[in-house]
PDB file of C-alpha atoms in Angstrom:
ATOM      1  CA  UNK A 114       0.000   0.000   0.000  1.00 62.00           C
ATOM      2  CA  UNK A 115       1.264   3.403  -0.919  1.00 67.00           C
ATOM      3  CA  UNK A 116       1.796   6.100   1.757  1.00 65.00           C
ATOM      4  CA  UNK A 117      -0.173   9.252   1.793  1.00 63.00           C
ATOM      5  CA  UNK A 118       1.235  12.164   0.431  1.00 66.00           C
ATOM      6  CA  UNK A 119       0.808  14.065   3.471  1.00 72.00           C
ATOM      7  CA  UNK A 120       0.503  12.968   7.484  1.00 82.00           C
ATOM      8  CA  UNK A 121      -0.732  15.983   9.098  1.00 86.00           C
ATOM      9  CA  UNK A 122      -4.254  17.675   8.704  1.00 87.00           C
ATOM     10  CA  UNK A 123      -5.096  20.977  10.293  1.00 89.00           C
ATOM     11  CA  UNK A 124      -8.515  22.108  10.160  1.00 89.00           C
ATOM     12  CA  UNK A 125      -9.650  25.889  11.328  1.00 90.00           C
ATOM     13  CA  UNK A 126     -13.771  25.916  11.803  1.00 85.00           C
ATOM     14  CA  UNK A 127     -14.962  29.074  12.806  1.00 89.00           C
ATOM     15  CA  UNK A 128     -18.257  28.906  15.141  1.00 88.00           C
ATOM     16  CA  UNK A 129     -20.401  31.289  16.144  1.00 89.00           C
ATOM     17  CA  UNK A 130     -19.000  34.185  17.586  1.00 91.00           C
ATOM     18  CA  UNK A 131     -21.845  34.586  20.396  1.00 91.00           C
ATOM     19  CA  UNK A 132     -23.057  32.604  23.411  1.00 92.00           C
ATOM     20  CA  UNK A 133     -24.654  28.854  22.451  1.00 93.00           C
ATOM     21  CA  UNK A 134     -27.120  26.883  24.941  1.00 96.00           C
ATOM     22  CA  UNK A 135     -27.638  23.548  24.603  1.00 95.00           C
ATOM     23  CA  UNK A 136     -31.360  22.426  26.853  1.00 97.00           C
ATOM     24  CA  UNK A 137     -30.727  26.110  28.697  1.00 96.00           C
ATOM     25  CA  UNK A 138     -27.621  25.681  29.561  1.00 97.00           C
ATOM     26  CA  UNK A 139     -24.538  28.093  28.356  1.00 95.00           C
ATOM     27  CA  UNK A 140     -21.962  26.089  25.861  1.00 93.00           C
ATOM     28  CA  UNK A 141     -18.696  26.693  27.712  1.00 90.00           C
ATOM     29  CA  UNK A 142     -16.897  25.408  25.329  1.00 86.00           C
ATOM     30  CA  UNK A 143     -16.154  23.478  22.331  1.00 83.00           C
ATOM     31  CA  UNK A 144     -13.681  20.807  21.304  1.00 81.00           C
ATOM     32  CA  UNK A 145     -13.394  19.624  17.796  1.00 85.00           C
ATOM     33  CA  UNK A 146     -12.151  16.068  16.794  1.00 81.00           C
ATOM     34  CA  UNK A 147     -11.383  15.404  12.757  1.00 80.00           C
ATOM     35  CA  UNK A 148     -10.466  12.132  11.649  1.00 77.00           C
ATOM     36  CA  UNK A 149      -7.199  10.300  11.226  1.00 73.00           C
ATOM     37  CA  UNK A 150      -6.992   8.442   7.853  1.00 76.00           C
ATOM     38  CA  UNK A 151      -4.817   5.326   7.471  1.00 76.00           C
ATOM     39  CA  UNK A 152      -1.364   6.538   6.935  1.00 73.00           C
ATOM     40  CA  UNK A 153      -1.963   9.937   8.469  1.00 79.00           C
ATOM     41  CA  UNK A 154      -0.337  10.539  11.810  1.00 86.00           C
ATOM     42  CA  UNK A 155      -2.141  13.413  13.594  1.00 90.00           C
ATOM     43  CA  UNK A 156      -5.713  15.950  13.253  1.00 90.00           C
ATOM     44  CA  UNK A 157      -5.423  19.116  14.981  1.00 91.00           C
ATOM     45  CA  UNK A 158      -8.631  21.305  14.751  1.00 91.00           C
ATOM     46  CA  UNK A 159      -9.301  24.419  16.008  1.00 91.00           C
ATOM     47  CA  UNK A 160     -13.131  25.294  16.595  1.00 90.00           C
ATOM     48  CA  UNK A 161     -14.006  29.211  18.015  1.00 90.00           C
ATOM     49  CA  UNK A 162     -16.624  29.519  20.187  1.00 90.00           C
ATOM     50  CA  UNK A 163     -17.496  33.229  21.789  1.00 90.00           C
ATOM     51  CA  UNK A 164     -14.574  34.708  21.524  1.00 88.00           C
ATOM     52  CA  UNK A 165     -12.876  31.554  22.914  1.00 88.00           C
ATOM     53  CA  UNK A 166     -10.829  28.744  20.610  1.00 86.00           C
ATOM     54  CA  UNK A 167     -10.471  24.902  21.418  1.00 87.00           C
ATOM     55  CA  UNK A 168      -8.248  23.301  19.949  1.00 89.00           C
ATOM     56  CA  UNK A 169      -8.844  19.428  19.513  1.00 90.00           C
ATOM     57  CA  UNK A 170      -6.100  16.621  18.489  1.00 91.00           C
ATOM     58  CA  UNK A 171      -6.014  13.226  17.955  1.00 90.00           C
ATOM     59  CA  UNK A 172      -3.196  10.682  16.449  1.00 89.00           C
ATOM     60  CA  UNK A 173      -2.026   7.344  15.081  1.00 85.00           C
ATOM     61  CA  UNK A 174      -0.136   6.032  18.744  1.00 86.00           C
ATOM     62  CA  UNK A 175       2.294   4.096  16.415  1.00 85.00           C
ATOM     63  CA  UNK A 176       3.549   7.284  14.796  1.00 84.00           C
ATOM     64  CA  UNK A 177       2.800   9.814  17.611  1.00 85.00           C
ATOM     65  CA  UNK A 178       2.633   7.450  20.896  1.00 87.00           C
ATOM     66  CA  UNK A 179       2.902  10.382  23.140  1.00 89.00           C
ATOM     67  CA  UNK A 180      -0.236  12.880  22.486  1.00 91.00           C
ATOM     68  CA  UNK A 181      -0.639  14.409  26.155  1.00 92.00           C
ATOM     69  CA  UNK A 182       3.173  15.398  25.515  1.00 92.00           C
ATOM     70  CA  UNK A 183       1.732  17.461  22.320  1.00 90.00           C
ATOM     71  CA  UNK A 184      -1.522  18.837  24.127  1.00 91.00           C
ATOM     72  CA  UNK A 185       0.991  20.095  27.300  1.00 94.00           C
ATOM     73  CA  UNK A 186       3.051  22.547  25.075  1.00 93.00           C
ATOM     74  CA  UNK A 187      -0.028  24.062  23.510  1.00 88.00           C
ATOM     75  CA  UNK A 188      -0.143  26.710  25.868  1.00 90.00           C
ATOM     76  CA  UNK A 189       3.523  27.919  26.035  1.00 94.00           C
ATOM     77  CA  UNK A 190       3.629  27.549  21.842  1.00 91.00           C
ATOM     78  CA  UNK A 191       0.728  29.938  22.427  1.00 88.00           C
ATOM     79  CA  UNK A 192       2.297  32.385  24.439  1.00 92.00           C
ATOM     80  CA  UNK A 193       5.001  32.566  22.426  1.00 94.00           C
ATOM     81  CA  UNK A 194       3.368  33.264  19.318  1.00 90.00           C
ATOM     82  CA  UNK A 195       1.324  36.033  21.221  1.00 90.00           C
ATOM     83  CA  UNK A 196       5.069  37.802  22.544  1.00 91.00           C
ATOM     84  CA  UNK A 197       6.453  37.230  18.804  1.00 91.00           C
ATOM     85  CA  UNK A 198       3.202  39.024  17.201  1.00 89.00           C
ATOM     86  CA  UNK A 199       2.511  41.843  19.545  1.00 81.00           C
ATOM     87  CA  UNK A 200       3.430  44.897  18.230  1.00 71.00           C
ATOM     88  CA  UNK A 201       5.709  46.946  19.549  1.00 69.00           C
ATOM     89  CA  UNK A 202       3.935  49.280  21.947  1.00 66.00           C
ATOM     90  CA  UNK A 203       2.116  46.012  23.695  1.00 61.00           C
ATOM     91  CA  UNK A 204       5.594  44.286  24.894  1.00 56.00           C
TER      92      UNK A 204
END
Protein backbone atom coordinates (compact mmCIF):
# COMPACT_ATOMS: atom_id res chain seq x y z
CA UNK A 1 0.00 0.00 0.00
CA UNK A 2 1.26 3.40 -0.92
CA UNK A 3 1.80 6.10 1.76
CA UNK A 4 -0.17 9.25 1.79
CA UNK A 5 1.24 12.16 0.43
CA UNK A 6 0.81 14.07 3.47
CA UNK A 7 0.50 12.97 7.48
CA UNK A 8 -0.73 15.98 9.10
CA UNK A 9 -4.25 17.67 8.70
CA UNK A 10 -5.10 20.98 10.29
CA UNK A 11 -8.52 22.11 10.16
CA UNK A 12 -9.65 25.89 11.33
CA UNK A 13 -13.77 25.92 11.80
CA UNK A 14 -14.96 29.07 12.81
CA UNK A 15 -18.26 28.91 15.14
CA UNK A 16 -20.40 31.29 16.14
CA UNK A 17 -19.00 34.18 17.59
CA UNK A 18 -21.85 34.59 20.40
CA UNK A 19 -23.06 32.60 23.41
CA UNK A 20 -24.65 28.85 22.45
CA UNK A 21 -27.12 26.88 24.94
CA UNK A 22 -27.64 23.55 24.60
CA UNK A 23 -31.36 22.43 26.85
CA UNK A 24 -30.73 26.11 28.70
CA UNK A 25 -27.62 25.68 29.56
CA UNK A 26 -24.54 28.09 28.36
CA UNK A 27 -21.96 26.09 25.86
CA UNK A 28 -18.70 26.69 27.71
CA UNK A 29 -16.90 25.41 25.33
CA UNK A 30 -16.15 23.48 22.33
CA UNK A 31 -13.68 20.81 21.30
CA UNK A 32 -13.39 19.62 17.80
CA UNK A 33 -12.15 16.07 16.79
CA UNK A 34 -11.38 15.40 12.76
CA UNK A 35 -10.47 12.13 11.65
CA UNK A 36 -7.20 10.30 11.23
CA UNK A 37 -6.99 8.44 7.85
CA UNK A 38 -4.82 5.33 7.47
CA UNK A 39 -1.36 6.54 6.93
CA UNK A 40 -1.96 9.94 8.47
CA UNK A 41 -0.34 10.54 11.81
CA UNK A 42 -2.14 13.41 13.59
CA UNK A 43 -5.71 15.95 13.25
CA UNK A 44 -5.42 19.12 14.98
CA UNK A 45 -8.63 21.30 14.75
CA UNK A 46 -9.30 24.42 16.01
CA UNK A 47 -13.13 25.29 16.59
CA UNK A 48 -14.01 29.21 18.01
CA UNK A 49 -16.62 29.52 20.19
CA UNK A 50 -17.50 33.23 21.79
CA UNK A 51 -14.57 34.71 21.52
CA UNK A 52 -12.88 31.55 22.91
CA UNK A 53 -10.83 28.74 20.61
CA UNK A 54 -10.47 24.90 21.42
CA UNK A 55 -8.25 23.30 19.95
CA UNK A 56 -8.84 19.43 19.51
CA UNK A 57 -6.10 16.62 18.49
CA UNK A 58 -6.01 13.23 17.95
CA UNK A 59 -3.20 10.68 16.45
CA UNK A 60 -2.03 7.34 15.08
CA UNK A 61 -0.14 6.03 18.74
CA UNK A 62 2.29 4.10 16.42
CA UNK A 63 3.55 7.28 14.80
CA UNK A 64 2.80 9.81 17.61
CA UNK A 65 2.63 7.45 20.90
CA UNK A 66 2.90 10.38 23.14
CA UNK A 67 -0.24 12.88 22.49
CA UNK A 68 -0.64 14.41 26.16
CA UNK A 69 3.17 15.40 25.51
CA UNK A 70 1.73 17.46 22.32
CA UNK A 71 -1.52 18.84 24.13
CA UNK A 72 0.99 20.10 27.30
CA UNK A 73 3.05 22.55 25.08
CA UNK A 74 -0.03 24.06 23.51
CA UNK A 75 -0.14 26.71 25.87
CA UNK A 76 3.52 27.92 26.04
CA UNK A 77 3.63 27.55 21.84
CA UNK A 78 0.73 29.94 22.43
CA UNK A 79 2.30 32.39 24.44
CA UNK A 80 5.00 32.57 22.43
CA UNK A 81 3.37 33.26 19.32
CA UNK A 82 1.32 36.03 21.22
CA UNK A 83 5.07 37.80 22.54
CA UNK A 84 6.45 37.23 18.80
CA UNK A 85 3.20 39.02 17.20
CA UNK A 86 2.51 41.84 19.55
CA UNK A 87 3.43 44.90 18.23
CA UNK A 88 5.71 46.95 19.55
CA UNK A 89 3.93 49.28 21.95
CA UNK A 90 2.12 46.01 23.70
CA UNK A 91 5.59 44.29 24.89
Amino acid sequence: MRSPVHNLIISNVPGPPTTLYFLGCVVKASYPLGPVFHGSGLNTTVMSLNGKLGVGIISCPDLLPDLWELADDFPIALDELLERTASPRQR
